[in-house]
Coordinates of C-alpha atoms (C1' of nucleotides) in Angstrom, one line a residue:
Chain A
X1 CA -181.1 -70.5 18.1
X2 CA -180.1 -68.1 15.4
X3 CA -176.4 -67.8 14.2
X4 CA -175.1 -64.5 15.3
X5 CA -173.5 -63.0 12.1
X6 CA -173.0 -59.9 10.0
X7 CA -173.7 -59.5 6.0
X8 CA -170.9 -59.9 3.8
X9 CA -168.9 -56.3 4.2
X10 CA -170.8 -54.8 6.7
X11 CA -168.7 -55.4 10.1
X12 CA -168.7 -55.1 13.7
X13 CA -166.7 -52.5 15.5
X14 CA -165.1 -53.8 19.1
X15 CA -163.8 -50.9 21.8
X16 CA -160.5 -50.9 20.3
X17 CA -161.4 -50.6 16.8
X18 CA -164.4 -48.2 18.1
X19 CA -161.8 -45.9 19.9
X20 CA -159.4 -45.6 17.5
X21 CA -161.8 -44.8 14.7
X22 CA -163.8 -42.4 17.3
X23 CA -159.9 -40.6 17.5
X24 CA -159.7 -39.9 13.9
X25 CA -163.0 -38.6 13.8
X26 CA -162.4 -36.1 16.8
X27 CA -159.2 -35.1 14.6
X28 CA -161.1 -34.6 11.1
X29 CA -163.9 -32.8 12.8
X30 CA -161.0 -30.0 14.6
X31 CA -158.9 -29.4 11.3
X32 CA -162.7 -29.2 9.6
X33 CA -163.4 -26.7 12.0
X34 CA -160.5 -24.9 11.8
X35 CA -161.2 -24.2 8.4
X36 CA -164.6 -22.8 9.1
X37 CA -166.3 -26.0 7.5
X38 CA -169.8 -26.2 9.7
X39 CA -171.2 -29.6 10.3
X40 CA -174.4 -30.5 8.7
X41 CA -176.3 -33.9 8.0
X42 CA -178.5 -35.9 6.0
X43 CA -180.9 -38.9 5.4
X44 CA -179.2 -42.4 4.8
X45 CA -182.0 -42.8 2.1
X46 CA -182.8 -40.4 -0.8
X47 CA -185.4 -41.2 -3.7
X48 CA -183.7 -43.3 -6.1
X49 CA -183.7 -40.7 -8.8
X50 CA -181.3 -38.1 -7.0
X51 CA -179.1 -40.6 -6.9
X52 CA -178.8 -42.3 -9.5
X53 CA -176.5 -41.3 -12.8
X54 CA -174.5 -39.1 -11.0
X55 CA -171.6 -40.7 -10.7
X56 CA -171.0 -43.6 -13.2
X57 CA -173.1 -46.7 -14.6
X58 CA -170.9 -48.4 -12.3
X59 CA -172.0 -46.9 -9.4
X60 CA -175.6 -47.1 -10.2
X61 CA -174.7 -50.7 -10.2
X62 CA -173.5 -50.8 -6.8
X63 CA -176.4 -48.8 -5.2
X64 CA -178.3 -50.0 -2.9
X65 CA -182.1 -49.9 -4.2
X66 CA -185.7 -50.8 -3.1
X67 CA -189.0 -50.0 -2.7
X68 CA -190.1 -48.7 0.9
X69 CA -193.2 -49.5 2.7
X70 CA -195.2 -46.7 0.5
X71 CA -194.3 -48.0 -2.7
X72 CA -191.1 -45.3 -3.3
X73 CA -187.8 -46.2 -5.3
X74 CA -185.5 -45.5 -2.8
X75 CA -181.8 -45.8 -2.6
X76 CA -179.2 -45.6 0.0
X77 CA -176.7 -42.7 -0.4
X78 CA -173.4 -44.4 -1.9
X79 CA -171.2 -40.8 -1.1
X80 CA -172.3 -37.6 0.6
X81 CA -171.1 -35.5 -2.8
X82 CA -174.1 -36.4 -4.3
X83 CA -176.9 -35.8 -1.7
X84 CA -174.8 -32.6 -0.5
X85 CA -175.4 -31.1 -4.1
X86 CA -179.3 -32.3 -3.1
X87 CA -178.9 -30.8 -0.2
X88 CA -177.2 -27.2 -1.6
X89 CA -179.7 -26.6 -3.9
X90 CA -182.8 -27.2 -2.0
X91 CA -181.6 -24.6 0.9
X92 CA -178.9 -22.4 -1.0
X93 CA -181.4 -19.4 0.0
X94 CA -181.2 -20.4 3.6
X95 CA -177.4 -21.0 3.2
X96 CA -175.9 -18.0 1.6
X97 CA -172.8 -18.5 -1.1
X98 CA -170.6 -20.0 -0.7
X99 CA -170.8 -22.2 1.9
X100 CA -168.3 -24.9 3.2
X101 CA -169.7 -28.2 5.1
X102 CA -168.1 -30.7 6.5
X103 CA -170.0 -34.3 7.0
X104 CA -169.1 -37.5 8.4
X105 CA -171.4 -40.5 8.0
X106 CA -171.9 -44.0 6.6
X107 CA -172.2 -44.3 2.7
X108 CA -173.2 -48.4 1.3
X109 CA -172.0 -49.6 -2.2
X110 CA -173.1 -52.9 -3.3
X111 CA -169.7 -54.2 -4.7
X112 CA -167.3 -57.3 -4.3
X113 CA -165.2 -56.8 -0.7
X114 CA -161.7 -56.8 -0.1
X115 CA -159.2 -55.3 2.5
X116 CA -159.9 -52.0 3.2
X117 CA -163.1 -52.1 0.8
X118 CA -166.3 -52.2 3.1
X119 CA -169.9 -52.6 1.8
X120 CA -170.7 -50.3 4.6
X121 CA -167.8 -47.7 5.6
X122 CA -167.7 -43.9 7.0
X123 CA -166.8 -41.1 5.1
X124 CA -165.3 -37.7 6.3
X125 CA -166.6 -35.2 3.4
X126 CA -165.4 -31.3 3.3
X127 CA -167.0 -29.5 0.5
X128 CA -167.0 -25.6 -0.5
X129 CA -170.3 -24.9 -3.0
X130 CA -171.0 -21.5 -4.8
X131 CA -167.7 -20.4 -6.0
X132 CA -165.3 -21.3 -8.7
X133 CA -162.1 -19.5 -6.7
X134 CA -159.0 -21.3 -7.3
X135 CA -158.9 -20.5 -3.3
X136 CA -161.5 -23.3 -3.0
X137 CA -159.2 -25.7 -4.8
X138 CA -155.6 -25.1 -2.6
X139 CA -157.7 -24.7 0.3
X140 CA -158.9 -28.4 -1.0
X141 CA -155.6 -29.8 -1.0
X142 CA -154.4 -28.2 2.5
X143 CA -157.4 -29.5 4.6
X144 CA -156.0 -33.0 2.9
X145 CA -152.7 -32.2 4.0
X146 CA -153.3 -30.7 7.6
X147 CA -156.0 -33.8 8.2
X148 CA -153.5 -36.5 7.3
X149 CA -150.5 -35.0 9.4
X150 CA -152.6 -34.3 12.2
X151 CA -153.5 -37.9 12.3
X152 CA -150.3 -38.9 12.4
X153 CA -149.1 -40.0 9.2
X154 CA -146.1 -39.2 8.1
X155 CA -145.5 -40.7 5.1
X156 CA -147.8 -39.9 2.1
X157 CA -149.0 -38.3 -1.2
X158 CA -151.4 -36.3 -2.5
X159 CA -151.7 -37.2 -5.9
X160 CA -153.3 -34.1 -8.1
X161 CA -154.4 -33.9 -11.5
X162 CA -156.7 -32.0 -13.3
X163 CA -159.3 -33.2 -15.9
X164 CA -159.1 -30.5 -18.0
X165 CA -155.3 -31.5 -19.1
X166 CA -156.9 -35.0 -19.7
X167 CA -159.9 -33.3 -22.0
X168 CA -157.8 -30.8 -23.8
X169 CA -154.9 -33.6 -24.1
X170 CA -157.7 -35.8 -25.9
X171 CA -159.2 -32.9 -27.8
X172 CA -156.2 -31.9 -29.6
X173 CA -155.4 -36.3 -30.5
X174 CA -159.1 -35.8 -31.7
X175 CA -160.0 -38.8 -28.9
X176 CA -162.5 -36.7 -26.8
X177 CA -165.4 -39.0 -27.8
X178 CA -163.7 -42.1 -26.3
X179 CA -162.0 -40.6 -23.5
X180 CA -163.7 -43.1 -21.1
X181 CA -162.2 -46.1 -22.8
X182 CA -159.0 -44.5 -22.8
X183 CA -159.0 -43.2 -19.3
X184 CA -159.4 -46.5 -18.7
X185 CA -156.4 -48.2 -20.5
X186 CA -154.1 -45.4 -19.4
X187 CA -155.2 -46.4 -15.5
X188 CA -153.5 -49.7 -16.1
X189 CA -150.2 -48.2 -16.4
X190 CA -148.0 -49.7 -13.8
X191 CA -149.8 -53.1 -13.4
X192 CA -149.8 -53.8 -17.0
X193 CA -146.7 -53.1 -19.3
X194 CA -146.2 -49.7 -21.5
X195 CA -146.4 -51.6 -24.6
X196 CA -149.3 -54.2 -23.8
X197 CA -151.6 -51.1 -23.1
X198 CA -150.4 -49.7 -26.4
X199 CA -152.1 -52.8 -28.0
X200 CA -154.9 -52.1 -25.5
X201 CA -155.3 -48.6 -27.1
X202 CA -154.3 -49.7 -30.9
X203 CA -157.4 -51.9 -30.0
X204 CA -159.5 -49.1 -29.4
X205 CA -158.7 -47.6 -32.7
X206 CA -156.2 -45.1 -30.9
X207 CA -153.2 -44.3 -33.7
X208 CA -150.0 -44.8 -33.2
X209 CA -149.0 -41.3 -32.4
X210 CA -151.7 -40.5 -30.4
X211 CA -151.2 -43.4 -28.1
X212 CA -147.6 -42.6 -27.7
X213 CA -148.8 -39.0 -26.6
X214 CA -150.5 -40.1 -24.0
X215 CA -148.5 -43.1 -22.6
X216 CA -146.0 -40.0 -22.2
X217 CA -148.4 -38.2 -20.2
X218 CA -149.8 -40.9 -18.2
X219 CA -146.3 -42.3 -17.2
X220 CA -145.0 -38.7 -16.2
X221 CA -143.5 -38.5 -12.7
X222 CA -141.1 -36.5 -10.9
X223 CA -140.9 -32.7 -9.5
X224 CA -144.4 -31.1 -10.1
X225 CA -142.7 -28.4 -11.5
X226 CA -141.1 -30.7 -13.8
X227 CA -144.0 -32.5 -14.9
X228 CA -146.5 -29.5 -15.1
X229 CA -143.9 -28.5 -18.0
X230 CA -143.8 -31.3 -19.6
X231 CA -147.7 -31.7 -19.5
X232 CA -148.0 -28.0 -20.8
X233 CA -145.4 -28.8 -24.0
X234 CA -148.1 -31.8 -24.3
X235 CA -151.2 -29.6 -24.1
X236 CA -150.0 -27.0 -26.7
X237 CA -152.5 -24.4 -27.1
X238 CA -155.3 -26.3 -26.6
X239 CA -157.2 -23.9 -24.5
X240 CA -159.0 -26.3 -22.1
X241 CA -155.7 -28.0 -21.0
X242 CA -153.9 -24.8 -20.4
X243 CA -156.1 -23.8 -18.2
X244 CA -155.7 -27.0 -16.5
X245 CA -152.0 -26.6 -16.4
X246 CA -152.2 -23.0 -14.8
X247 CA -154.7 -24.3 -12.4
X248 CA -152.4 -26.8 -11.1
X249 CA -149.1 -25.0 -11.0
X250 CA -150.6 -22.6 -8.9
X251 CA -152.1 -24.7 -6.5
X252 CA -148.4 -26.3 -6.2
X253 CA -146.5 -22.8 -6.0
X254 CA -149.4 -21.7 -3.3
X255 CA -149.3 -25.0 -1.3
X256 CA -145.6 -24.7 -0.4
X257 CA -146.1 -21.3 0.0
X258 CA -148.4 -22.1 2.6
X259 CA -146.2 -24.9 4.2
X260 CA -146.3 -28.1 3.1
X261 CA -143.3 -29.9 2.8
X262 CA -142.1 -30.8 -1.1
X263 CA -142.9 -34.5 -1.7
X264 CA -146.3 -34.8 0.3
X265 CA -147.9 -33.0 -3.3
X266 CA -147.4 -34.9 -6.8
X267 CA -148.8 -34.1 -10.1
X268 CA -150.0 -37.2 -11.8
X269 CA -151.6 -37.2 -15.0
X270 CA -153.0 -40.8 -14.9
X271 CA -155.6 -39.6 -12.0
X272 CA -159.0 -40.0 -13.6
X273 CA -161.0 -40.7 -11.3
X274 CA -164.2 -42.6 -12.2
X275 CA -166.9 -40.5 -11.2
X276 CA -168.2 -38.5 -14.3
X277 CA -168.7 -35.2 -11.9
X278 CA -165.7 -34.3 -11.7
X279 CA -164.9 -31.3 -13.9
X280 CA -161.7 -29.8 -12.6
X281 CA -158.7 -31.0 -10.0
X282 CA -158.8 -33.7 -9.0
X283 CA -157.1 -35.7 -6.0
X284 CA -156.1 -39.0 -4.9
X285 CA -153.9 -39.4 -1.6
X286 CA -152.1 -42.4 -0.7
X287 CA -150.3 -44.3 2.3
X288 CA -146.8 -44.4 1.0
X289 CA -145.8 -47.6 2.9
X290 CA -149.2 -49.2 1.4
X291 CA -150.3 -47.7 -1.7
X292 CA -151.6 -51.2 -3.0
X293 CA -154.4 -49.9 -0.1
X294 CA -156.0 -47.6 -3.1
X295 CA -156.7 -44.0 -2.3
X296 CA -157.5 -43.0 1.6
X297 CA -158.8 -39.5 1.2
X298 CA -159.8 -38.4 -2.8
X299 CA -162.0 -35.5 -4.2
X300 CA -162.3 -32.5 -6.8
X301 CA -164.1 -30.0 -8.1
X302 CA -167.7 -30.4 -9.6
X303 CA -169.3 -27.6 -11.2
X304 CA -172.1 -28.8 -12.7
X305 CA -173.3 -31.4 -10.3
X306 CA -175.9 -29.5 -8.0
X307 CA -177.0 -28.0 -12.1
X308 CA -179.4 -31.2 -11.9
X309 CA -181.0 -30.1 -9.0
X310 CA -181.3 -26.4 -9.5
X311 CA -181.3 -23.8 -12.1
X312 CA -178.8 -21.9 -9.8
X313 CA -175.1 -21.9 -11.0
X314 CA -173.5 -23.7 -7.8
X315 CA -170.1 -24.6 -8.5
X316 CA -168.4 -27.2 -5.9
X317 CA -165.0 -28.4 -5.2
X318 CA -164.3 -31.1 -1.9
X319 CA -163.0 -34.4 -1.0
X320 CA -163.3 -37.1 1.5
X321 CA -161.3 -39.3 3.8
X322 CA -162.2 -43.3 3.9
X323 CA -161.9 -43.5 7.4
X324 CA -162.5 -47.0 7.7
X325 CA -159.9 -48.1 4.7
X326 CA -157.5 -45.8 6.2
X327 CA -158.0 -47.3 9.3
X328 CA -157.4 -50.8 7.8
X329 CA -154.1 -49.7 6.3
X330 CA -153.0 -48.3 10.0
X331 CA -153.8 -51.4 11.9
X332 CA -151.5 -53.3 8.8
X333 CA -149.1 -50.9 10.0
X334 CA -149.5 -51.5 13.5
X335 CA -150.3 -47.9 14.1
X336 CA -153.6 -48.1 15.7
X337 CA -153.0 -48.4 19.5
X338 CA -155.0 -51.1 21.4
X339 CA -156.5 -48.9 24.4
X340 CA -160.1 -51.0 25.0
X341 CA -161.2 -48.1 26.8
X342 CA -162.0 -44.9 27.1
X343 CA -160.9 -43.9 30.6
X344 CA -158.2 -42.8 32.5
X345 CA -158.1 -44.0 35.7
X346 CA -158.9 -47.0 36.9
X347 CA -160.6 -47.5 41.1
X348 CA -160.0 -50.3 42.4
X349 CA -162.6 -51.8 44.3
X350 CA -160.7 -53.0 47.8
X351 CA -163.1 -53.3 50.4
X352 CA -167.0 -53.6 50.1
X353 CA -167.5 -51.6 53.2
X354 CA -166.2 -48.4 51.9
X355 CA -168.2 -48.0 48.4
X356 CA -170.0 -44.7 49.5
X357 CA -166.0 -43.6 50.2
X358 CA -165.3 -44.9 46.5
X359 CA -168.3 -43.3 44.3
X360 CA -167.6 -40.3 46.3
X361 CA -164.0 -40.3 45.1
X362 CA -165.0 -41.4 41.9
X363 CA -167.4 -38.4 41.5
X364 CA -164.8 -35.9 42.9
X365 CA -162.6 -37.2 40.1
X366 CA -164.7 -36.5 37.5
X367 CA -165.7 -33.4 38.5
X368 CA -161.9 -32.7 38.4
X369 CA -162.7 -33.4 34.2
X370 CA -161.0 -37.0 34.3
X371 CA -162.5 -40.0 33.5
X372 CA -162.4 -42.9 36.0
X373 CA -164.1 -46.9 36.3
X374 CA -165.1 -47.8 39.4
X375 CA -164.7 -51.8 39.4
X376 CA -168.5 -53.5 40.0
X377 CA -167.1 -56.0 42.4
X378 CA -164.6 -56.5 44.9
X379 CA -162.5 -58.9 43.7
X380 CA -158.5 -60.0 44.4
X381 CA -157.0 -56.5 43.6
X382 CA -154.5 -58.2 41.3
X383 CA -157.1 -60.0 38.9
X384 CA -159.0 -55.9 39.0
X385 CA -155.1 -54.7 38.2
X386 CA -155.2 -57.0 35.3
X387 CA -157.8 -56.2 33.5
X388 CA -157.0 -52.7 34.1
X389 CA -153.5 -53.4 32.5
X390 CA -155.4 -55.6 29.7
X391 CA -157.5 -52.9 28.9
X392 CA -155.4 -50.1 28.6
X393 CA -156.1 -48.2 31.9
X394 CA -153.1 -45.6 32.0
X395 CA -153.4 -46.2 35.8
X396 CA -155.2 -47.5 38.8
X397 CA -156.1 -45.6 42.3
X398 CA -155.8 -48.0 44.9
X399 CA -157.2 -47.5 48.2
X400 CA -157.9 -50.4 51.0
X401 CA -158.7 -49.9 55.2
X402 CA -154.9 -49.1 55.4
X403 CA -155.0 -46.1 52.8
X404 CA -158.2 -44.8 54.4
X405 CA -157.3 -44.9 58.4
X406 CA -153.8 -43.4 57.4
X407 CA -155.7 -40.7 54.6
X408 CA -153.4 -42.1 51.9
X409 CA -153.5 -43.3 48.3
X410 CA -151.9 -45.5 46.0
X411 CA -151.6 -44.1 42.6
X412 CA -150.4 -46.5 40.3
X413 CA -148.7 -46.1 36.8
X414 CA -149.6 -49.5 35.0
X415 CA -147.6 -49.0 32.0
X416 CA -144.2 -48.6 34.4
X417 CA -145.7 -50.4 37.7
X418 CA -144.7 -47.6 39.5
X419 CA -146.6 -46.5 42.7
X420 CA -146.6 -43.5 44.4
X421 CA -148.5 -42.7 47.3
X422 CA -150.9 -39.6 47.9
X423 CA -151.7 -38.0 51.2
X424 CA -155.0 -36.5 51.0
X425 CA -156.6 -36.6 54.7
X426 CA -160.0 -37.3 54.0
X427 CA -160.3 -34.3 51.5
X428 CA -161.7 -35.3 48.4
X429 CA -160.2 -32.2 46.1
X430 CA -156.8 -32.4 47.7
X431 CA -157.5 -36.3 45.8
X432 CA -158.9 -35.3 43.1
X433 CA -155.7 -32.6 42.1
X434 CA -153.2 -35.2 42.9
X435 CA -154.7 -37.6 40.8
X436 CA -154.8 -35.1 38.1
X437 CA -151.3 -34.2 38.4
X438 CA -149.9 -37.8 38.6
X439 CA -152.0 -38.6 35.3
X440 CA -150.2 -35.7 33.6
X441 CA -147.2 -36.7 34.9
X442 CA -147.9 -40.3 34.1
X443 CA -149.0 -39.8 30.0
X444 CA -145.6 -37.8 29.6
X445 CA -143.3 -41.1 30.9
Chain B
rG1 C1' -170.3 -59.0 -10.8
rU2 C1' -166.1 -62.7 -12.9
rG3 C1' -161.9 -65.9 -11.5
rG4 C1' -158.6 -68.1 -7.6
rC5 C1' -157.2 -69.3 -2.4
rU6 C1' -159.0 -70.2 2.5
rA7 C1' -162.7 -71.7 6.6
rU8 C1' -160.8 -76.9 12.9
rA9 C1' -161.7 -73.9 20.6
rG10 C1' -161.8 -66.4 22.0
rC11 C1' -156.7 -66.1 19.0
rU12 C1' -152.6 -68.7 16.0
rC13 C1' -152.5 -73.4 14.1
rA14 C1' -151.7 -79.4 14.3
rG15 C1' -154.8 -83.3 12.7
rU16 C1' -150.8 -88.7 9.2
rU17 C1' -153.3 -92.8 2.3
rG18 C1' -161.2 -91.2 5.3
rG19 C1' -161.2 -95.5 10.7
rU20 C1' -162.9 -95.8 17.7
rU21 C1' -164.3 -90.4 23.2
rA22 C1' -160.7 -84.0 17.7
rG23 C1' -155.2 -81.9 20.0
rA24 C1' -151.3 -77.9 21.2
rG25 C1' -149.6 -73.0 22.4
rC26 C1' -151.6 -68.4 23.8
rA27 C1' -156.0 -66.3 26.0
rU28 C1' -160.1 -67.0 29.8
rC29 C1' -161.6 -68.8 34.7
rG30 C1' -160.1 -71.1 39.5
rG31 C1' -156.1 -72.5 43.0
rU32 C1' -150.9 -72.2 45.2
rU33 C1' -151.1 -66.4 47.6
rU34 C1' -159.1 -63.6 51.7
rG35 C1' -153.9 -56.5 50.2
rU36 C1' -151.5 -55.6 44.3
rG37 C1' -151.3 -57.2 37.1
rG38 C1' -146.9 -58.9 32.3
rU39 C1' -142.8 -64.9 36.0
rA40 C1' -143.6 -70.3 37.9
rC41 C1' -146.6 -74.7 39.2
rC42 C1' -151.6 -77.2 39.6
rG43 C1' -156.5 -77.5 37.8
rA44 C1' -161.1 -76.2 35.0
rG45 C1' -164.3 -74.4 31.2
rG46 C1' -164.6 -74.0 26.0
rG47 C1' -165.3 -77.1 19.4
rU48 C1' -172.4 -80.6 16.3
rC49 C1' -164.4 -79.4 12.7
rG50 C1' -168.4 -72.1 8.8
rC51 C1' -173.4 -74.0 7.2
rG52 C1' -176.4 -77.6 4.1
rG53 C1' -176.5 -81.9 1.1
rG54 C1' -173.9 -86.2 -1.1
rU55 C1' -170.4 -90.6 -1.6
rU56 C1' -169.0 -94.5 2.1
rC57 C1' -169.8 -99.7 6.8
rG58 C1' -167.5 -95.1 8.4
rA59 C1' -165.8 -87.9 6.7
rG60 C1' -162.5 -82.6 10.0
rU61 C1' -160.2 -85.6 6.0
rC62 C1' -163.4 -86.9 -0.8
rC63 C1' -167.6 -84.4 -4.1
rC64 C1' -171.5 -80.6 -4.8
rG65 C1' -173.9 -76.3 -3.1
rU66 C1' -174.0 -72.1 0.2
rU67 C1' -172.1 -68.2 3.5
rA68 C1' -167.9 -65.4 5.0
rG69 C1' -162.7 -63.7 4.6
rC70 C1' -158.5 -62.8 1.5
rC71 C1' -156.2 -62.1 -3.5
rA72 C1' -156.7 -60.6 -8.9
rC73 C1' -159.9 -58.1 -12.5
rC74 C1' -163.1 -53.9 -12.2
rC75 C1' -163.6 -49.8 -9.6
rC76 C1' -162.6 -46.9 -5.7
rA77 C1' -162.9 -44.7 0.4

RNA sequence: GUGGCUAUAGCUCAGUUGGUUAGAGCAUCGGUUUGUGGUACCGAGGGUCGCGGGUUCGAGUCCCGUUAGCCACCCCA
C-alpha cells in the first residue's frame, strides 16, 4: 500500500477550508471588477529565463526549476508580477494602454515553511501597466482597502512607503551603493534593538551620522502627515526623495478624500520590500490583531520590469493578496465560519416510496435559484437532521406520508430548531416560494 | 537553506526509572426510540505508537537517520 501524504508545504484543502477560501475569492474577483480590472490568465510554467533575476537572488533560489520532457529549462511561476510583465509585452498591441488585470492563481516558492507560509499558495494579483499616473498608485492603495473591508476585516494597516525616499535618503549619506545591505539592517528594527543595528551598520562601514539618519527614518511612526514631514526635512533637496515624498502625501490627502477611514493608511519608511522591481510606492498591509503573520496583501509600482521583455516603455504599478496566509491568520482568529457545505437547504429523505415526489421538489427548488441536497438514503430522519446540523445546512425540508396526504411541509431552521409548516397542495411553485421566503427569513435570525 | 521544539486512535491528549493483549475524553457507527439533530444510558469499530535503522532478553519509552508540522533566522503572500 502507499502512504497517502502531501509534500512538505503543499496542503490539502477540506470543504470548509475550500469554502471559505472559494468566499474570499468570489469577494476579490467583485471589488476587482468594480474597478474595471478584467480577468486574464497564464501558464503555471514559463522558460526558466523569464523568470529568473527578476526579483532577487533569493528568489531565484526558491524557484522551482527543471528540465521538461524536451530538454527546456523550465521554471514554475513564483508570483504573477513577473509573467504578467511577460505577458504585457508580448500582447500590448492586442491590449491597448493601459490596461488593468486582475489574476488569481497558484504561485510555488521553494523555501522553508511556517504558518501562513505555503510552498504552494494562491495569489489575488491587480495590476495597471502603461501609465505612470499617480491615479494608478491611490487607485492601488483603495482596491487594497475596499478588498480588505469587504472581506470583513476590520482591523488593519496599509503600510506605504516609497523607494524613492529610501534612494534619495541614501544618495545624499552617499550610501546608494550599499543600499541592499542597509535595507537590510534597517528591516530589523523592532526585533533587534536601535543601538545593536547601529553596530550592525557601523559594521557595514556606515558612519556615525549617517546611521543615525537613517535609524531616525526607519523608526518614524505616527500621523502620515506627521511623518511625511519629517521624512521630507530628512530628504532635503535631494531630488529623487522629494519626489517620493510628494508622491506619498498625495496619495494620503487623496485616499481620505476618497473615504478611507484615518488609521487603516500609515507611512512607514522601513518598507523595503525585497524584490528589486520595485521602483516607486510601495505597500505592505497587515492584520492588526496578528502582524507577527507578515504582510497579507503587498505590491508597488514597477516601471522597468516588462523593459526586459520589450523595447516598449510599459510602466506598472499592482499588488497582491496572499489568500491562503490571510486565510491562516483568520482561522487563528476564529473568523472563518465552519459551513462544510455549499447548500442551502437540506431534503430529507423520509419515505423510499415517494423519491419521484422528492427530486421533483428538489428540482422545483432549484429552479427557484436555491441550492438544495437531496439525502441518498432513507435513513432515521434524526441521524439525516444531524449531519445536516453537522454540516452547516441553514435548514432542512421535511416531508413524510403525513406531509404529503395533508399537502404540507416542514421547514426547519436548524440553527434555532424551529419548524414551521408550509401548505402547498401538491403545487410545486407554491413550495418552491415558500421555501424561498422562509430561507430569507431564516439567514436574517 | 541554518538552528531549536514536536510527532501515540478522526480530534485533544495520558502512558509511571524501557517490562506481559497501548488507555481516556470528544467524534464516528449501532441500540434504547422502523416519524425529527446539540441531553441520558448501553454497545461497537478504529492505533504495526510518523517512517526506517540501531542498542537491549525486551522500546511508545534510549540512540541515529528520515519525513512532516510549529518557532527563530532569512525572506515574504
Amino acid at each position: 500500500m502507499i502512504e497517502p501524504r502531501t509534500l512538505k508545504g503543499f496542503r490539502d484543502h477540506l470543504p470548509a477550508q475550500a469554502l471559505a477560501r472559494e468566499r474570499v475569492l468570489e469577494i476579490a474577483r467583485r471589488v476587482y471588477r468594480s474597478y474595471g480590472f478584467a480577468p486574464i490568465d497564464t501558464p503555471a510554467l514559463e522558460y526558466l529565463e523569464i523568470l529568473t533575476g527578476k526579483g532577487s537572488d533569493e528568489t531565484d533560489k526558491q524557484l522551482y526549476r527543471f528540465q521538461d520532457h524536451g530538454g527546456r529549462d523550465v521554471g514554475l511561476r513564483f508570483d504573477l508580477t513577473v509573467p504578467f510583465a511577460r505577458f504585457a509585452a508580448q500582447h500590448v498591441h492586442e491590449l491597448g494602454l493601459p490596461f488593468k488585470r486582475y489574476h488569481m492563481a497558484a504561485v510555488w516558492r521553494g523555501e522553508n515553511t511556517q504558518r501562513g507560509r505555503y510552498r504552494e499558495f494562491m495569489q489575488c494579483d491587480f495590476d495597471t501597466i502603461g501609465t505612470a499616473s499617480p491615479v494608478a498608485d491611490l487607485e492601488m492603495v483603495l482596491v487594497v482597502h475596499d478588498l480588505l473591508a469587504a472581506i470583513g476585516i476590520e482591523r488593519f494597516t496599509i503600510r506605504l512607503n516609497d523607494r524613492r525616499v529610501l534612494a534619495g535618503i541614501l544618495g545624499r549619506l552617499g550610501l546608494a551603493d550599499q543600499s541592499m545591505s542597509v535595507l537590510r539592517s534597517l528591516d530589523k528594527l523592532g526585533k533587534a534593538t536601535p543601538e545593536a543595528v547601529a553596530a550592525e551598520l557601523a559594521a557595514h562601514g556606515v558612519a556615525a551620522e549617517a546611521a543615525a539618519a537613517l535609524l531616525e527614518m526607519a523608526s518614524l511612526a505616527g500621523p502620515p502627515v506627521d511623518v511625511l514631514a519629517r521624512l521630507s526635512a530628512l530628504v532635503g533637496d535631494e531630488e529623487q526623495g522629494r519626489a517620493g515624498v510628494a508622491a506619498l502625501a498625495v496619495i494620503v490627502a487623496r485616499a481620505r478624500e476618497a473615504g478611507v477611514p484615518d488609521g487603516r493608511v500609515a507611512i512607514d519608511p522601513s518598507i523595503a520590500r525585497g524584490l528589486d522591481y520595485y521602483t516607486g510606492i510601495v505597500l505592505e498591509s497587515f492584520l492588526d490583531d496578528l502582524p507577527a503573520l507578515g504582510s497579507i496583501c503587498s505590491g508597488g509600482r514597477y516601471d522597468n520590469l516588462a523593459g526586459l521583455y520589450t523595447k516598449q516603455h510599459l510602466p506598472g504599478v499592482g499588488a497582491s493578496l496572499g489568500i491562503d496566509r490571510l486565510l491562516a491568520g483568520l482561522e487563528e482568529l476564529g473568523r472563518v465560519a465552519t459551513v462544510e457545505t455549499p447548500a442551502e437547504v437540506f431534503l430529507v429523505h423520509f419515505d423510499e416510496r415517494h423519491i419521484a415526489d422528492y427530486l421533483r421538489i428538489a428540482t422545483a427548488i432549484r429552479a427557484a435559484g436555491m441550492a438544495v441536497e437531496f439525502f441518498p438514503e432513507a435513513k432515521k430522519v434524526g441521524q439525516q437532521l444531524k449531519l445536516a446540523a453537522k454540516r452547516g445546512f441553514p435548514a432542512a425540508l421535511v416531508i413524510g406520508s403525513d406531509e404529503f396526504a395533508a399537502g404540507t411541509a416542514q421547514f426547519k431552521n436548524l440553527s434555532t430548531q424551529q419548524s414551521v409548516t408550509i401548505d402547498w397542495h401538491g403545487d410545486l411553485h407554491v413550495l418552491a416560494d415558500a421555501v424561498h421566503s422562509q430561507l430569507e427569513a431564516a439567514k436574517h435570525t
